[in-house]
Coordinates of C-alpha atoms in Angstrom, one line a residue:
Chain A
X14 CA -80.8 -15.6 38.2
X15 CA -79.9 -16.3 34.5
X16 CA -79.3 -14.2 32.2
X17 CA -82.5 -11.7 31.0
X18 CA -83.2 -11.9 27.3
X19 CA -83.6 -7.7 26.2
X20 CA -87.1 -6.3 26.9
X21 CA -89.4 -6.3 24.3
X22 CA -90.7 -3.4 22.3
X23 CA -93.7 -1.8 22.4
X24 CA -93.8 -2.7 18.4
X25 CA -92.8 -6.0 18.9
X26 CA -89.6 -7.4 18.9
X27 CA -87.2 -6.6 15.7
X28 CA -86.3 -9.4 13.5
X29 CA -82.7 -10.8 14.5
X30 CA -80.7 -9.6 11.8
X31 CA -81.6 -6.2 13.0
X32 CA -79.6 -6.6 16.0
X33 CA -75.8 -6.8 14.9
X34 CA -73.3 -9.3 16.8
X35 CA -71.0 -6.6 18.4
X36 CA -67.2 -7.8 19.4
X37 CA -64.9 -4.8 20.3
X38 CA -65.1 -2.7 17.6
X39 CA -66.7 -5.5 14.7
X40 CA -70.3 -5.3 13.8
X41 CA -71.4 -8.7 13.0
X42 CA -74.5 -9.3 10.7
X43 CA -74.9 -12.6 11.1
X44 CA -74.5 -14.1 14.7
X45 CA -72.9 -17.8 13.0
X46 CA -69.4 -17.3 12.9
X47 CA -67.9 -20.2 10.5
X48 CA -64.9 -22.4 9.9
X49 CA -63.1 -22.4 6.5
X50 CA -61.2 -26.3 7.6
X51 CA -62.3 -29.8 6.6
X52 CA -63.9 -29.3 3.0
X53 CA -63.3 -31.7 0.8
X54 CA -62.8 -29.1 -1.6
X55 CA -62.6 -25.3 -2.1
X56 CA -65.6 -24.8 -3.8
X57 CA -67.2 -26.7 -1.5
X58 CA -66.0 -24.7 1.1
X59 CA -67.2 -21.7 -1.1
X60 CA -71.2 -22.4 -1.5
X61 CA -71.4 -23.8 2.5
X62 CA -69.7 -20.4 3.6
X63 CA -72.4 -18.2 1.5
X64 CA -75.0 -21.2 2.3
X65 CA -74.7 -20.3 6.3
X66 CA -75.2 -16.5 5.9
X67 CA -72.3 -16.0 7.8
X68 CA -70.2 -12.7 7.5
X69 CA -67.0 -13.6 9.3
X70 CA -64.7 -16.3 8.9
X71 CA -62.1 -18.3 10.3
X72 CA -58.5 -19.2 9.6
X73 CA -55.6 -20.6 10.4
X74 CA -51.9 -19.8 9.6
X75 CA -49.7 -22.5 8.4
X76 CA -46.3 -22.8 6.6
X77 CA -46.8 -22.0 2.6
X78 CA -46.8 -25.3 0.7
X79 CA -44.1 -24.0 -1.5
X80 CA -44.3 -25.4 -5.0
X81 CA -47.6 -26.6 -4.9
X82 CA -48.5 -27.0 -8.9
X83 CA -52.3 -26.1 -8.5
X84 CA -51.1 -22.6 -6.7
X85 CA -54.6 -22.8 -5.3
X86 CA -54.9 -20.5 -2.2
X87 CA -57.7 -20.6 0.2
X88 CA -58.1 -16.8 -0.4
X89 CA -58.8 -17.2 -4.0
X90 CA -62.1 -18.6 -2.7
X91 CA -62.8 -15.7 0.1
X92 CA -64.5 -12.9 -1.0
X93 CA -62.7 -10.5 0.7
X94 CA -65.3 -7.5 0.8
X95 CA -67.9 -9.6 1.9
X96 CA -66.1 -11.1 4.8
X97 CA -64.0 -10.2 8.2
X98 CA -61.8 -12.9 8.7
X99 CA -60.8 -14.0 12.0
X100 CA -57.5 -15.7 11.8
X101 CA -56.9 -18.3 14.8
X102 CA -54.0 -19.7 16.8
X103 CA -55.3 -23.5 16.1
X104 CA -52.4 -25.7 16.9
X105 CA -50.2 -23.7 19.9
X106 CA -49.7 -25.2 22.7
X107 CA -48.2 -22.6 24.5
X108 CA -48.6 -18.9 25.2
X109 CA -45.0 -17.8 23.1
X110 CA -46.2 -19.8 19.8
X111 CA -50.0 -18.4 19.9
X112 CA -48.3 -14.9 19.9
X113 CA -46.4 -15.5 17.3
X114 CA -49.0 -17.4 15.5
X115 CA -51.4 -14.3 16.2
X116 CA -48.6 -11.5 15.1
X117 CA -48.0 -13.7 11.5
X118 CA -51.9 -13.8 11.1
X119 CA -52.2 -9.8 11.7
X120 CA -49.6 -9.6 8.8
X121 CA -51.0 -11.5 6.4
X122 CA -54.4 -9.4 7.1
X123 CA -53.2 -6.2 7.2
X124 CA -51.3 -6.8 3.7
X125 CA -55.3 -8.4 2.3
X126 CA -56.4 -4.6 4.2
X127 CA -59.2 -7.0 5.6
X128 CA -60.8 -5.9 8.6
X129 CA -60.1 -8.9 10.4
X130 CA -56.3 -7.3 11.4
X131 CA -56.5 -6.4 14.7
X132 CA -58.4 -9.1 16.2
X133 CA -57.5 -13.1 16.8
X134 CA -59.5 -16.4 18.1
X135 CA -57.1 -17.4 20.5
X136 CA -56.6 -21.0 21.0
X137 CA -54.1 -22.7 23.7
X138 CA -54.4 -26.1 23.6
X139 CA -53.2 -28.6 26.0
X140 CA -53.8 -31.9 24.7
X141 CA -54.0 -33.6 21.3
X142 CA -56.2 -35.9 21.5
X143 CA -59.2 -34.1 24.1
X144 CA -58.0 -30.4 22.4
X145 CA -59.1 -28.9 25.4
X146 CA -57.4 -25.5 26.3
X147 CA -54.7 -25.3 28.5
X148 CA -56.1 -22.7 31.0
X149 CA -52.9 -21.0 32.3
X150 CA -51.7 -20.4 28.6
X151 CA -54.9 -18.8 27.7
X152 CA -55.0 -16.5 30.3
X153 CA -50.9 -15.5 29.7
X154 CA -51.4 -15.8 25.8
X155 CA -54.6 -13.3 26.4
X156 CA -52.9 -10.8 28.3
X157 CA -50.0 -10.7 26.0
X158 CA -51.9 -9.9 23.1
X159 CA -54.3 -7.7 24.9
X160 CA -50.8 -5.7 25.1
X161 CA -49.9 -5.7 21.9
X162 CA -53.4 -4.2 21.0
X163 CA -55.7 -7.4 19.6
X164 CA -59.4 -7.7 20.5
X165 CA -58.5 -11.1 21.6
X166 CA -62.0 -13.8 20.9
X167 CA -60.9 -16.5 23.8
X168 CA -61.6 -19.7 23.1
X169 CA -61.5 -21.8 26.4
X170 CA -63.8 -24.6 28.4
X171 CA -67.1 -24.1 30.2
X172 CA -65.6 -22.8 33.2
X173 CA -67.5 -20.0 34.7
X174 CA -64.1 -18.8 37.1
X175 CA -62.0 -19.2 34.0
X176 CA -64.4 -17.6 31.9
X177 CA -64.8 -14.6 34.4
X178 CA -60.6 -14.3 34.4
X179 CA -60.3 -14.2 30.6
X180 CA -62.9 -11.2 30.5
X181 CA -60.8 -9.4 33.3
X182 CA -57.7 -9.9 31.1
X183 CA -59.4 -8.1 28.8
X184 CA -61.0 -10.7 26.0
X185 CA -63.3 -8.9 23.5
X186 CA -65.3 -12.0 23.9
X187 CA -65.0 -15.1 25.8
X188 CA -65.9 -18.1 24.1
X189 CA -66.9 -21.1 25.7
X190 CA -66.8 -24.5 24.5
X191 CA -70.1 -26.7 24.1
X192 CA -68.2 -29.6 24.0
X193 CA -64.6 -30.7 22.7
X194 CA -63.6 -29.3 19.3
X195 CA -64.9 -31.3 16.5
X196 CA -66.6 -33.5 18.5
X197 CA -70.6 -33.1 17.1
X198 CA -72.1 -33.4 20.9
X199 CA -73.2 -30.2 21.4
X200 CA -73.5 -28.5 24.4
X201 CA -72.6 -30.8 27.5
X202 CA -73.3 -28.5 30.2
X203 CA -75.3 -26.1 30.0
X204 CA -76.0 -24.6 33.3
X205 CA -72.5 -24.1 33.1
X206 CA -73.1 -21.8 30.0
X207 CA -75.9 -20.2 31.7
X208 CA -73.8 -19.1 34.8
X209 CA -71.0 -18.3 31.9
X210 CA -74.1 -15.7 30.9
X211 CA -74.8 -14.5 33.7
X212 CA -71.3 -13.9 35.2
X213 CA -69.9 -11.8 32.3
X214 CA -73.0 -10.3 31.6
X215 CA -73.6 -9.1 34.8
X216 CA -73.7 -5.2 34.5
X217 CA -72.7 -5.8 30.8
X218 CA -75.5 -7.0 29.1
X219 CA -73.9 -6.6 25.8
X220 CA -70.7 -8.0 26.4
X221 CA -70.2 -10.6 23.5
X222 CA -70.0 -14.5 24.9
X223 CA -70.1 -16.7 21.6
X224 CA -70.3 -20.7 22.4
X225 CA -67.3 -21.9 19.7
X226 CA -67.2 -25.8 19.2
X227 CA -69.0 -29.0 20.0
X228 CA -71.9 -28.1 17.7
X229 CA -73.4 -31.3 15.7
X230 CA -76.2 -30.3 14.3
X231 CA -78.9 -27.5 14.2
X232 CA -80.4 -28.0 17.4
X233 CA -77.1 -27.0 19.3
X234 CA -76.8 -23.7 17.7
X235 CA -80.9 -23.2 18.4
X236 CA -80.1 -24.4 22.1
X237 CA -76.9 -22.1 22.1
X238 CA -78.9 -18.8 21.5
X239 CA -81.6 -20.0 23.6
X240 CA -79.4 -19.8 26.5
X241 CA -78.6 -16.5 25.9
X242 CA -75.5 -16.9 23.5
X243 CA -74.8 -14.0 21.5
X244 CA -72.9 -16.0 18.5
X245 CA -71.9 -19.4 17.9
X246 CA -68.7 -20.5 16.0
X247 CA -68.9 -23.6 14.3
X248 CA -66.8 -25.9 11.5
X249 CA -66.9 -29.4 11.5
X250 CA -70.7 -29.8 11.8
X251 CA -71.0 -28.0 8.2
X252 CA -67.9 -29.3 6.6
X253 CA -68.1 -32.9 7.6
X254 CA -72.5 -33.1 7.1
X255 CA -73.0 -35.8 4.1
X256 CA -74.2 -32.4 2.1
X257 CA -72.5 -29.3 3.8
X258 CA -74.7 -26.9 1.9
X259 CA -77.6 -28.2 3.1
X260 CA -76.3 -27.9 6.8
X261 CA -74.7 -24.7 6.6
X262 CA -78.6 -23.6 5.1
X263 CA -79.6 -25.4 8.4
X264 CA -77.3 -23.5 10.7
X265 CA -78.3 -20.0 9.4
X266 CA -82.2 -20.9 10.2
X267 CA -81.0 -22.4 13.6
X268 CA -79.0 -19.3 14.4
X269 CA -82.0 -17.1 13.4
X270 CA -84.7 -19.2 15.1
X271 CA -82.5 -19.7 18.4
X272 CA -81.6 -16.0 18.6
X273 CA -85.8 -15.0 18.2
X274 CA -86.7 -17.5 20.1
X275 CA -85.0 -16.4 23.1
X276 CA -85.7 -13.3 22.4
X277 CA -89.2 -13.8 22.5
X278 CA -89.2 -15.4 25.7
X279 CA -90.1 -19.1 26.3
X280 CA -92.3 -20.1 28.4
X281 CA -91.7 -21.6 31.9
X282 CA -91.5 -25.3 32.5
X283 CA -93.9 -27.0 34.3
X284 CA -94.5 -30.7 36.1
X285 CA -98.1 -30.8 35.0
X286 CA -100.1 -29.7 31.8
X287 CA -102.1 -26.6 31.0
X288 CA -104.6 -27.2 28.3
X289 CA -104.6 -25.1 25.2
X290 CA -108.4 -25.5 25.0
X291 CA -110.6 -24.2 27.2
X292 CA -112.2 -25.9 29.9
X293 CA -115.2 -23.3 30.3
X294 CA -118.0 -24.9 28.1
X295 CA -116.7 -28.2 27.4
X296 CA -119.9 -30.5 26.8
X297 CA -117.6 -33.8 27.7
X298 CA -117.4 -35.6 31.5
X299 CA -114.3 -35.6 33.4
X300 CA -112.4 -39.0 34.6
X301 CA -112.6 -37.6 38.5
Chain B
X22 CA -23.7 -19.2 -1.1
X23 CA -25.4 -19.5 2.8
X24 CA -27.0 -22.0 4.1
X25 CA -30.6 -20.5 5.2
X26 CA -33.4 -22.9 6.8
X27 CA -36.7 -22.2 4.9
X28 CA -40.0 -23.7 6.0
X29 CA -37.8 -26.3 8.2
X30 CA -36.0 -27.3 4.8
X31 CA -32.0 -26.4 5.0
X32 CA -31.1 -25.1 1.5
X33 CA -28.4 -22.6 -0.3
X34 CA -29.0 -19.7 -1.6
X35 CA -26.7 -16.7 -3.1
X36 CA -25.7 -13.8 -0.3
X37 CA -27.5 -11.4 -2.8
X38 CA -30.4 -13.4 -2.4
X39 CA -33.6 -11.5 -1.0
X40 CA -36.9 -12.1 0.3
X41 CA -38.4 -10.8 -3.0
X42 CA -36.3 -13.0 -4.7
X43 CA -37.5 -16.1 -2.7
X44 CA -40.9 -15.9 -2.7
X45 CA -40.4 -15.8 -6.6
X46 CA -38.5 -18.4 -7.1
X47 CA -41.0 -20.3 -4.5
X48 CA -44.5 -19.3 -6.5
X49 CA -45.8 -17.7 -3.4
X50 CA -48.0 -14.5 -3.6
X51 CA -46.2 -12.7 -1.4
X52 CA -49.9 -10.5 -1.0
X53 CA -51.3 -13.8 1.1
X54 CA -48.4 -14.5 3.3
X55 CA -46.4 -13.4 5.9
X56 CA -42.2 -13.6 6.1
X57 CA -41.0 -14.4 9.8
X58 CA -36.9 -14.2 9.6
X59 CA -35.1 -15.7 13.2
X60 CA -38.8 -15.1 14.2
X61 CA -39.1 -11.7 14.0
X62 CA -41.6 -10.8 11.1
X63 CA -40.2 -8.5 7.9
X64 CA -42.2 -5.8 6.8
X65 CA -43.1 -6.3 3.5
X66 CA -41.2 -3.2 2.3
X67 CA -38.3 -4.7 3.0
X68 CA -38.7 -7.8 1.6
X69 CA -36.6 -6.0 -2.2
X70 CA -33.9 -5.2 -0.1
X71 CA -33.2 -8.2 2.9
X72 CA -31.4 -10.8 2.1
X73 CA -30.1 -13.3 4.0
X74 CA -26.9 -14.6 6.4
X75 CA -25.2 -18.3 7.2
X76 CA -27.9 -20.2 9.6
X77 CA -31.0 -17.6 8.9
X78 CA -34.1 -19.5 9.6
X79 CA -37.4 -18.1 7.4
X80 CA -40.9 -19.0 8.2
X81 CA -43.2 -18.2 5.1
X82 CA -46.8 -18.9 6.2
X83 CA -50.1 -17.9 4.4
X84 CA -53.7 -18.7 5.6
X85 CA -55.8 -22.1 5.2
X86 CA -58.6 -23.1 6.1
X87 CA -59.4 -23.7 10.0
X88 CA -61.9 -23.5 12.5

């Protein structure tokens, strides 16, 4: 059985930014969680983040480019009040270095006093060129910093089993992959995301899965939250769209029309038609 | 002088040199980043007072833009 969209009210059903994204102890406005990576420029960067009605973003932590003469920051172009960020572990390879990654990230957080301290997209990657998590790191990284006290967001594969072990080691959210990182074709499998659903949600209806990467276009984040998603994370398919703006505008309607839509219910499907007319006084002969 | 490794760059500095004093002379806001010493992460009140020994490797990271 997949995964039951919430009973509607009696009212009707409320609009979907009535329904906050909750992730351990974050409250989500908007369901599209967005990448900050690939702009050509900051600005750039700046309109397609406020563009995609997003509330939380992502980051990554790298060495300081010391001496750089335009001393532009990333931060100076993040309003900090307006949103959480989520700092990543993007580039580990290992369960030691995401730890560390994640620790340095907390810091830098805690100093901004930016919500966004005491949680971490954890990424373990275990090839360069597919950037497909390494499963076994993910799950050690995960419990480690489920130790240390982070609500851990776990990127990993479609996996069901693997998906059902990082919830058990305590991920806030587990956070599938539609397809590999960067790579625009959506969601591959989707049955796989629907047993994803129904597995962690079994008993836990509210428990946060958010599909992160593979999104191309629109469509994918409407298809995401039609399967039940509660969020989607997404950075390429804004920051490399010939007018980011313009698709980061999409992505906010696609997040909001996926998430009614399945909330709404859709219809069953069926080998044959059912006529939207009726057939009950139609004046015209029949073929048979 | 000691010979510290700083973002994977080997340089000298003075034994009275601190962390305050080299994120100055660096141009980094030391509000945006993070200071890992021998990879163990220094509290940013200490960063007026620690300075550094022979073979010290510092990690000054900060946030950019990712997915």
């Amino acid at each position: 059985m997949a995964a039951e969209p919430p009973s509607p009210s009696p009212a009707g059903l409320p609009a979907p930014d009535s329904q906050p994204l909750r992730i351990g102890s974050h409250v989500l406005n908007s369901r599209l969680i967005v990448g900050t990576g690939k702009y050509d420029s900051l600005q750039l960067m700046k309109d397609s983040l406020e563009a995609s009605g997003s509330d939380c973003v992502t980051v990554a932590v790298r060495r300081e480019k010391l001496y750089d003469r335009e001393g532009k920051n990333l931060l100076d172009y993040i309003d900090l009040a307006r949103y959480t960020l989520l700092p990543n572990t993007a580039g580990c390879y290992n369960a030691t270095d995401a730890v560390r990654v994640a620790r340095l990230g907390r810091e830098i957080l805690k100093s901004l006093e930016n919500p966004g301290a005491d949680w971490v997209k954890l990424e373990v990657l275990g090839d360069s060129k597919t950037l497909l998590p390494d499963p076994i790191a993910t799950l050690e990284a995960c419990k480690l910093l489920v130790a240390e006290g982070f609500q851990v967001l776990c990127y990993t594969s479609d996996d069901p089993i693997m998906a059902v072990r990082l919830k058990a080691a305590g991920a806030a959210s587990v956070m599938p992959a539609g397809s590999p990182i960067g790579s625009g074709q959506g969601i591959l499998n989707p049955n796989n995301l629907r047993i994803i659903l129904e597995y962690l949600k079994a008993g836990d209806p509210d428990y946060p899965v958010i599909v992160d990467a593979g999104v191309g276009t629109a469509s994918d984040v409407s298809m995401a939250f039609e399967l039940g998603a509660d969020g989607v994370l997404l950075n390429t398919a804004i920051a490399h769209a010939r007018y980011p703006v313009a698709m980061a505008t999409a992505m906010k309607h696609a997040t909001l029309s996926g998430r009614l839509a399945y909330q709404a219910g859709r219809i069953p499907r069926r080998l044959y038609a059912t006529a939207s007319s009726p057939e009950d006084g139609s004046i015209t002969s029949r073929p048979w | 002088m000691v010979t510290i490794e700083f973002n994977g760059v080997k340089s000298q500095v003075d034994e009275k040199t601190t962390v305050e004093d080299l994120l100055r002379s660096s141009n980094v806001q030391s509000r945006f980043c993070a200071v890992e010493l021998n990879l163990e992460i220094v509290p940013k009140d200490q960063y007026p007072t620690r300075s550094f020994c022979d073979g010290d490797k510092i990690e000054v990271v900060t946030l950019v833009g990712g997915g």
